[in-house]
Every structure is written in structure tokens, then in C-alpha cells.
Coordinates of C-alpha atoms in Angstrom, one line a residue:
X1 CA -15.2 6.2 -14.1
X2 CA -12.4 5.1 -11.7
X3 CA -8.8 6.1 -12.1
X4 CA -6.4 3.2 -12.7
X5 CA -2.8 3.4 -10.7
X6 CA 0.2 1.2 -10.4
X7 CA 1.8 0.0 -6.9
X8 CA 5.5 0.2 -7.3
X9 CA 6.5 -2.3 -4.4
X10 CA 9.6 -1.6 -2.3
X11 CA 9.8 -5.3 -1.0
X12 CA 10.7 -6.7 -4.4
X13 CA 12.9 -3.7 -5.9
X14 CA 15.3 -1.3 -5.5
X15 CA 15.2 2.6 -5.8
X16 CA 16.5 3.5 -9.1
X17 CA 14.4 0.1 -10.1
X18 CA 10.8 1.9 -8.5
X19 CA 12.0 5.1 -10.0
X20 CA 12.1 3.7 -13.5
X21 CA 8.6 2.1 -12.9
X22 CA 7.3 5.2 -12.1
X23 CA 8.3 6.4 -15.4
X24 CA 7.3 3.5 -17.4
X25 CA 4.1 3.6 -15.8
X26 CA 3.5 7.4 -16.6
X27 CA 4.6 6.8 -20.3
X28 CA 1.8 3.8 -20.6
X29 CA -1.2 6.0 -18.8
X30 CA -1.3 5.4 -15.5
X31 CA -2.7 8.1 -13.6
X32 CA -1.2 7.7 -9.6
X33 CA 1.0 5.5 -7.9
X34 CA 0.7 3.6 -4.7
X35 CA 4.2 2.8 -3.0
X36 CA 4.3 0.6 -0.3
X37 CA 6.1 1.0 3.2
X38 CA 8.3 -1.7 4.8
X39 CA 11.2 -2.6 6.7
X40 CA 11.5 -6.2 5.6
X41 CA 10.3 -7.7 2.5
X42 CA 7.6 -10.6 3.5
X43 CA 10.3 -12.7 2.4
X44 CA 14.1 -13.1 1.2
X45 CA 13.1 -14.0 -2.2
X46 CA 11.7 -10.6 -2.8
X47 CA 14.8 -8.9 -1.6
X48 CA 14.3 -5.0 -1.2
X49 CA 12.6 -2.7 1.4
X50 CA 13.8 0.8 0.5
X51 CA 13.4 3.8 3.3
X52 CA 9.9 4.6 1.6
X53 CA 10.7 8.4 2.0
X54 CA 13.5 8.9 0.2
X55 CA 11.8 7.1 -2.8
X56 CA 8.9 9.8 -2.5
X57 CA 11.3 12.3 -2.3
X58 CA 13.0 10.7 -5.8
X59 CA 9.3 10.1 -7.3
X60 CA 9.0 14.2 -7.0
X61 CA 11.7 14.9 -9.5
X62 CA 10.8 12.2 -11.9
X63 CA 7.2 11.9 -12.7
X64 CA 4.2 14.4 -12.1
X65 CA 1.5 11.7 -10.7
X66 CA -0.1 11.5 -7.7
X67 CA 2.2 9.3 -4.8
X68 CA 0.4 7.6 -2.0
X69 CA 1.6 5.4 0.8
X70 CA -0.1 1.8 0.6
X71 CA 0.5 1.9 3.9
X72 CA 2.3 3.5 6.8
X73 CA 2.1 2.6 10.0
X74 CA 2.3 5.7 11.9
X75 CA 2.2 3.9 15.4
X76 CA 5.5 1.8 16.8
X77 CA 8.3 2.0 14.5
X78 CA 7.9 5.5 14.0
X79 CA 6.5 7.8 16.0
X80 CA 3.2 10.0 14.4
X81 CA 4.9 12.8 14.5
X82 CA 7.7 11.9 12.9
X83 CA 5.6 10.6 10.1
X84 CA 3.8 13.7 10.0
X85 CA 7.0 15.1 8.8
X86 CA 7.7 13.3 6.5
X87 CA 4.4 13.2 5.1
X88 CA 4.1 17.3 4.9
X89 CA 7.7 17.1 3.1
X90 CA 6.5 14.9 0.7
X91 CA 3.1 17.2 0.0
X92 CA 5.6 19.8 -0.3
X93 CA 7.7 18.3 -2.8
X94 CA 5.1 16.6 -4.6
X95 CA 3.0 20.4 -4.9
X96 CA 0.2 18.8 -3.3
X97 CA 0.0 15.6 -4.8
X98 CA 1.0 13.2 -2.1
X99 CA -1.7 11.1 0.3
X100 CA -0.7 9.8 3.2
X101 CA -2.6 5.9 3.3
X102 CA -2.5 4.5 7.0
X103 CA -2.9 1.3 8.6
X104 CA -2.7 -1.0 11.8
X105 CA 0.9 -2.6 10.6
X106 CA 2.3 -5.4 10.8
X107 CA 4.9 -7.5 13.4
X108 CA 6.9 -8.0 10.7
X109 CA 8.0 -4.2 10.3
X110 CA 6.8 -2.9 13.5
X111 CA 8.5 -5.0 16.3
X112 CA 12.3 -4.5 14.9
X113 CA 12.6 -1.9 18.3
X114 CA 11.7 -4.6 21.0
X115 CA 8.1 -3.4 21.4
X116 CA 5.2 -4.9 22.4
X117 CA 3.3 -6.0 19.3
X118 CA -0.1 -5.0 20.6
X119 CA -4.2 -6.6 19.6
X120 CA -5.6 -5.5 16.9
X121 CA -8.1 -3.5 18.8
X122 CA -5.3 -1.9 20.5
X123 CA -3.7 -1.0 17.2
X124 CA -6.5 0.4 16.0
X125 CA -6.8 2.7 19.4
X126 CA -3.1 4.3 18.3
X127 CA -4.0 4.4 14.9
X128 CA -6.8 7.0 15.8
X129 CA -4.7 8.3 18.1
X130 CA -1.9 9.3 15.8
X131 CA -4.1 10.3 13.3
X132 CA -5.5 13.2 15.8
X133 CA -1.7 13.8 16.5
X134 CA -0.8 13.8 12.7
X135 CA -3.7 16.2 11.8
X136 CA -2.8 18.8 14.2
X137 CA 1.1 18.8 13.0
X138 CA 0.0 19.4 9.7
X139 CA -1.7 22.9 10.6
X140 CA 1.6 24.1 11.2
X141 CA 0.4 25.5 14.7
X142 CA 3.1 23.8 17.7
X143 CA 1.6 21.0 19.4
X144 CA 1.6 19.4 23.3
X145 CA -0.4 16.1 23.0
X146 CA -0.2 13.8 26.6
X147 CA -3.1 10.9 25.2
X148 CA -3.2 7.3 25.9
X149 CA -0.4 6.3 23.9
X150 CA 1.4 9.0 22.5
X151 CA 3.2 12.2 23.7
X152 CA 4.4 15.3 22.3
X153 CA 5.8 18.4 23.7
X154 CA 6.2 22.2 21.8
X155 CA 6.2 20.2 18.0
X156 CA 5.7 22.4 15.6
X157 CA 5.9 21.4 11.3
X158 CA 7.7 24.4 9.8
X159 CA 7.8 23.2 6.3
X160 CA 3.5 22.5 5.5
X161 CA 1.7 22.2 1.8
X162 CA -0.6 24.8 1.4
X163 CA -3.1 22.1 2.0
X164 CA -3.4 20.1 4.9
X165 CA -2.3 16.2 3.4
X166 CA -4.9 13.7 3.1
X167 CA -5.0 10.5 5.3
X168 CA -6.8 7.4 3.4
X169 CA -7.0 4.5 6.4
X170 CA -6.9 0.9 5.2
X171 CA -9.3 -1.7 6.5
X172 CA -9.5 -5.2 6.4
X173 CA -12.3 -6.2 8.4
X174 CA -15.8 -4.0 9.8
X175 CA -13.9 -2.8 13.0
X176 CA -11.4 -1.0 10.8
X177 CA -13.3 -0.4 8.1
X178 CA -15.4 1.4 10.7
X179 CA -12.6 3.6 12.2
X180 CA -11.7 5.0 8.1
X181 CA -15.2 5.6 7.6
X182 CA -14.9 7.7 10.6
X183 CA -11.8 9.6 10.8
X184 CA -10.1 8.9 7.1
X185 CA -10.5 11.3 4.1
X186 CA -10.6 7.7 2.4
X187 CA -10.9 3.9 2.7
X188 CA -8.1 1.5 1.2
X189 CA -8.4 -2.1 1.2
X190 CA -7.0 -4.9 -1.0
X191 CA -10.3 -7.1 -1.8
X192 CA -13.1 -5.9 -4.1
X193 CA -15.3 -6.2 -1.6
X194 CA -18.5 -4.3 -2.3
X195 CA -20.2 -5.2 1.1
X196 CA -16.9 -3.3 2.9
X197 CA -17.0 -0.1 0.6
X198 CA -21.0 0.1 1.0
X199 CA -19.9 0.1 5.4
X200 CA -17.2 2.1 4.7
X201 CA -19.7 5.0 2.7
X202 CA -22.6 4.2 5.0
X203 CA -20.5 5.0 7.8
X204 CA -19.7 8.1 6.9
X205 CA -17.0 8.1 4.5
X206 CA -20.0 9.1 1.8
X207 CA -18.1 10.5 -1.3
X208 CA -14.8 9.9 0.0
X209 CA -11.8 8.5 -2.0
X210 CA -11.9 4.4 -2.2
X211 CA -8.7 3.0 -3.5
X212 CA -7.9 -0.7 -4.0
X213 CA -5.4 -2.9 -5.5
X214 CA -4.1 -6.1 -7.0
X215 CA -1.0 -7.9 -7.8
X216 CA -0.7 -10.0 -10.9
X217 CA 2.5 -11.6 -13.4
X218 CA 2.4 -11.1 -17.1
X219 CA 4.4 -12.7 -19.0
X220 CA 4.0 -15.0 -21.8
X221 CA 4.3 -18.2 -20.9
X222 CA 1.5 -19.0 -18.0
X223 CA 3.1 -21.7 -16.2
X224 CA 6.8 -19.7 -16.0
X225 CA 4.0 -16.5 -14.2
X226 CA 2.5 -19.1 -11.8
X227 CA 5.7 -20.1 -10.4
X228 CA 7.4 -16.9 -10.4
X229 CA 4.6 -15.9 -7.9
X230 CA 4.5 -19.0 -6.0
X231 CA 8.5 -18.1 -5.2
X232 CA 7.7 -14.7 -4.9
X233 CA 4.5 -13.6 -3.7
X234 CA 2.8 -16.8 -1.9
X235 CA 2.6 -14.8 1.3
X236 CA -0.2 -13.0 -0.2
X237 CA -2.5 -16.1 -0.1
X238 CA -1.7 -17.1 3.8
X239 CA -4.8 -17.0 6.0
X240 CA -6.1 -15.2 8.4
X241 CA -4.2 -12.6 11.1
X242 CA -0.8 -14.6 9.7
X243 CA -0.1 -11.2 8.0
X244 CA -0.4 -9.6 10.8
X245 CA 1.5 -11.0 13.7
X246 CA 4.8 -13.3 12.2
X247 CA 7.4 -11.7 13.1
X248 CA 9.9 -11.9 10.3
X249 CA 10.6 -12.6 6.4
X250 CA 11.6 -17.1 7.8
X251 CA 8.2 -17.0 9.7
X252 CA 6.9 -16.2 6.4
X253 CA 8.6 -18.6 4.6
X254 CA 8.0 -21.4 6.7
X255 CA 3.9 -20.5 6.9
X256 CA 4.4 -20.1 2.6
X257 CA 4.8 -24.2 2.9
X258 CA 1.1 -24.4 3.2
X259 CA 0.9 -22.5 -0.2
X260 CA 0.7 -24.5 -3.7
X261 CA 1.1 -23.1 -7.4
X262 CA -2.9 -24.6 -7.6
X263 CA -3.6 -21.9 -5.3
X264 CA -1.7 -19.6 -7.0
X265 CA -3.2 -20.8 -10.5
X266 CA -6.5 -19.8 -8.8
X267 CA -6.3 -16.8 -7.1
X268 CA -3.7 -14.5 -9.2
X269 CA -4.3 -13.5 -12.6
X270 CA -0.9 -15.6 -15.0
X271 CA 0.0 -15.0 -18.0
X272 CA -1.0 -12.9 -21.2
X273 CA -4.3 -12.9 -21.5
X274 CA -6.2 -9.0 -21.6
X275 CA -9.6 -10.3 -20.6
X276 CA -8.4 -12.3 -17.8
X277 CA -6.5 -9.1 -16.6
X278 CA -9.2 -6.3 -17.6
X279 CA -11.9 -8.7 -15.6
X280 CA -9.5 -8.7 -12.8
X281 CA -9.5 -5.0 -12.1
X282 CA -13.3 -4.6 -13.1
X283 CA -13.8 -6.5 -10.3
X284 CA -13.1 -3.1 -8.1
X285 CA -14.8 -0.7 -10.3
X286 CA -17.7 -2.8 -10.3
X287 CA -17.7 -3.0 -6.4
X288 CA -17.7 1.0 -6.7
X289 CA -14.0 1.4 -6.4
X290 CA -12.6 5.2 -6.9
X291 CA -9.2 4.4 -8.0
X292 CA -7.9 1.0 -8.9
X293 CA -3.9 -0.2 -8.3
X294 CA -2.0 -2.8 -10.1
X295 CA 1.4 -4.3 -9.6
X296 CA 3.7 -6.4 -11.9
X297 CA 5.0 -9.2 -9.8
X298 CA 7.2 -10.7 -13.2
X299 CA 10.6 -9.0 -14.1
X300 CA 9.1 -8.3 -17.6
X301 CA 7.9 -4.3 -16.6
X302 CA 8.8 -3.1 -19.8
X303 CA 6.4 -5.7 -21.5
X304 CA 4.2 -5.5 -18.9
X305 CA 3.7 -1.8 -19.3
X306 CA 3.3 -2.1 -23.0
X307 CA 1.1 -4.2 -22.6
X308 CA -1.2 -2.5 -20.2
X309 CA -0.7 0.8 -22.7
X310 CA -2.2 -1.0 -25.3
X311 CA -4.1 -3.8 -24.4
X312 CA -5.8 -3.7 -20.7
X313 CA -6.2 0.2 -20.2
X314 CA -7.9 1.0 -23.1
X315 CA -10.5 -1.3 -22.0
X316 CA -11.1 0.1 -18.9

């Protein structure tokens, strides 16, 4: 039976604001929490984008769940052995509970230094990379590394869990998809897409954590949830590589245009309804999903979390 999580999201709220999530959502049965990792929020409506480490630090002290990055880009903004720092620290003050999730990133948080924003098969090339660097770090044993893309002279972590922390990589697509199922300790990816999870376990990931997740806005009146994510969230329905390559929060807003609150009627689970919302994340389970993520785009989390306690979790 899959484990159901919630994805406290730093580009919409502050950190006492994801802190008292975390809570709400351990009161109401959650059993792990995703936290994403940003620079910018996709847009100025949103508002927020929290150093994600300092939250983790925050989330050690105030709930006992399992915290997992969904994702870090371990690659251009920060160096992977910086990352692998932070990561360890966060195992550390988590006793073991933290996984680190990675992925290829995006323009929007990785360019702010003046780098090249690289093709995606290029991306993918440091990801592996850093992961190799990142792995080594977290033995506690000092590390020279002279690859293709990355350096590091006489590194050594001094503060290490007692286990080495688990890296989940996130795939969109079969390339990436093929590079988790070949050096992750699990697969992350945002559509219930059983074809990618059967590749991702055929590949080699086997047993391996999967983890997904959705967004969706409860609330009680449908039409008031529809256009709260159309102002809020319409990034999420963009096309293509857009995601991946617009450089900043007015690129996104002028591409968000193209979205309509049809489309967002559509494609994003509105309103009150339990059925709509269990079916939602059966979706994943059914696709053979491990552990299942949902976040509350609405500002009614308190409802949202009762509501969840005692309407959509015992469901599932």
C-alpha cells in the first residue's frame, strides 16, 4: 500500500507558514513531506522562495516525518559539494530521515550567477556527475574529483548520518528516467505515468522507492478553487521544455497568457468533492507509485487538512 505525503511549497509560502503545514499535516496522518527547492517562485503571484535549508533545518525540531527535497539541483547554482553538505546536515538533524531528490533544474533558478544554461543532455551529464561527487562526500573519507564538469580538491564532510543519505532522481522523459533507474536509490516524477515507472524498474531501479505528486485547491466553492489556481498555479499547465528554459518569474507570466481557467477546470482537481480528490491520487497508486504527495494550492490549509484527515485519507 503506498504511503501518502504532503509537498509544503516554498514558492507560494513563507517559513513559519511551511513550518505550520508541516504540523498540520502530521496531526491529519500524513506520513512524509516533500519540500521543494527554488530561488524564484514561477511567478510573483506566488510570492515566496525560502533558502530550502534552513526550512529542513526548522522541519527537524518540529515534526518527526520523513523530509525530502522535490528537487535540488545539485549542478550550477550550487556546487555538489556544497549540496552534499547540506544534505548530510539535514540527515543528521533529521536522525536519518531526510532524502535528498535530484534533478536537471531549471533557468529560472539556475542561471541567477551568469551561467551558461546548458541542453538537457548536458544537464543530465552534470547531474550524474555530481551525483558520483555527492556519494563520495557522504562517506566522510576527503575527496579530489578533476571530471568533466566539476572539481574538488582535499573535501572532506565531517559532520555524516550514520547512514550514507539517499538520492531519489527525478525524470520527466525516457533519457532521464533512464539515468534514475541507473544511478538513483529512487525515481520521482510528477505524472502517473505507469509506462515511465515500468522503464524506470525495468532499468534497473527494481524495488526502489517511486515517489510522485500532485497539486490540487479545496475549498468550497469550485469556481472561487479554479481561479485561485488559474492566478496562482497556471505555470503548471505550460507545454513542453517551457519549464525548463524561461528565465524568470515575467517569462512565466507572460507564457501563463496561453493558460485558461477551462484548462484549469480540466486538468486540476477544484473544489470539495472526496471522490474527485481520492481518484486523483489513486491515479499514482494504481500506476504502482510507492509514495504519493499532495499539495494545497488554496489558503484554506486548515480545512484542507481536516478535510484530508477525515475524508480523502481514510479512503486510501
Amino acid at each position: 500500500m503506498p504511503e501518502y505525503g504532503y509537498f509544503l511549497s516554498c514558492e507560494q509560502y513563507g517559513p513559519a507558514e511551511l513550518i505550520e503545514q508541516a504540523r498540520m499535516a502530521e496531526q491529519a496522518g500524513f506520513q512524509a513531506l516533500w519540500i521543494s527547492d527554488h530561488y524564484h517562485p514561477w511567478n510573483d503571484a506566488q510570492g515566496q522562495s525560502p533558502f530550502v535549508w534552513s526550512v529542513i533545518g526548522a522541519l527537524s525540531e518540529a515534526v518527526s516525518l520523513p523530509v525530502e527535497t522535490a528537487v535540488t539541483c545539485p549542478t550550477v547554482r550550487m556546487h555538489p559539494a556544497v549540496v552534499a553538505q547540506a544534505a548530510a546536515t539535514s540527515a543528521v538533524m533529521t536522525g536519518g530521515r531526510f532524502r535528498l531528490g535530484v534533478g536537471s533544474g531549471e533557468a529560472l533558478n539556475e542561471h541567477i550567477l551568469g551561467d551558461h544554461w546548458p541542453p538537457a543532455h548536458v544537464r543530465l551529464e552534470m547531474l550524474e556527475e555530481a551525483i558520483q561527487v555527492m556519494r563520495r562526500l557522504f562517506t566522510g573519507e576527503e575527496v579530489s574529483h578533476h571530471g568533466t564538469h566539476y572539481t574538488v580538491e582535499n573535501a572532506r564532510l565531517y559532520t555524516v548520518p550514520d547512514e550514507p543519505v539517499r538520492i531519489d532522481v527525478s525524470g520527466f522523459g525516457p533519457a532521464a528516467t533512464q539515468l534514475a533507474s541507473r544511478v538513483g536509490d529512487g525515481y520521482i516524477t510528477m505524472m502517473p505515468d505507469a509506462a515511465m515507472v515500468e522503464q524506470y524498474r525495468k532499468g534497473g531501479g527494481g524495488g526502489k522507492l517511486v515517489s510522485g505528486g500532485t497539486k490540487v485547491c479545496y475549498g468550497t466553492d469550485k469556481e472561487e478553487c479554479v481561479r485561485t489556481v488559474h492566478r496562482l498555479w497556471p505555470n503548471e499547465l505550460l507545454p513542453g521544455e517551457l519549464g525548463q528554459v524561461l528565465p524568470s518569474p515575467r517569462h512565466f507570466e507572460q507564457a501563463q497568457q496561453l493558460v485558461t481557467e477551462d484548462m484549469v477546470r480540466e486538468n486540476r482537481v477544484c473544489g470539495d468533492d472526496a471522490d474527485e480528490h481520492v481518484a486523483e491520487l489513486k491515479q499514482f497508486a494504481d500506476a504502482g507509485f510507492d509514495r504519493i504527495y499532495v499539495n494545497q494550492i488554496g489558503p484554506d490549509h486548515r480545512g484542507f487538512f481536516d478535510f484530508y484527515r477525515t475524508k480523502v485519507l481514510p479512503q486510501l
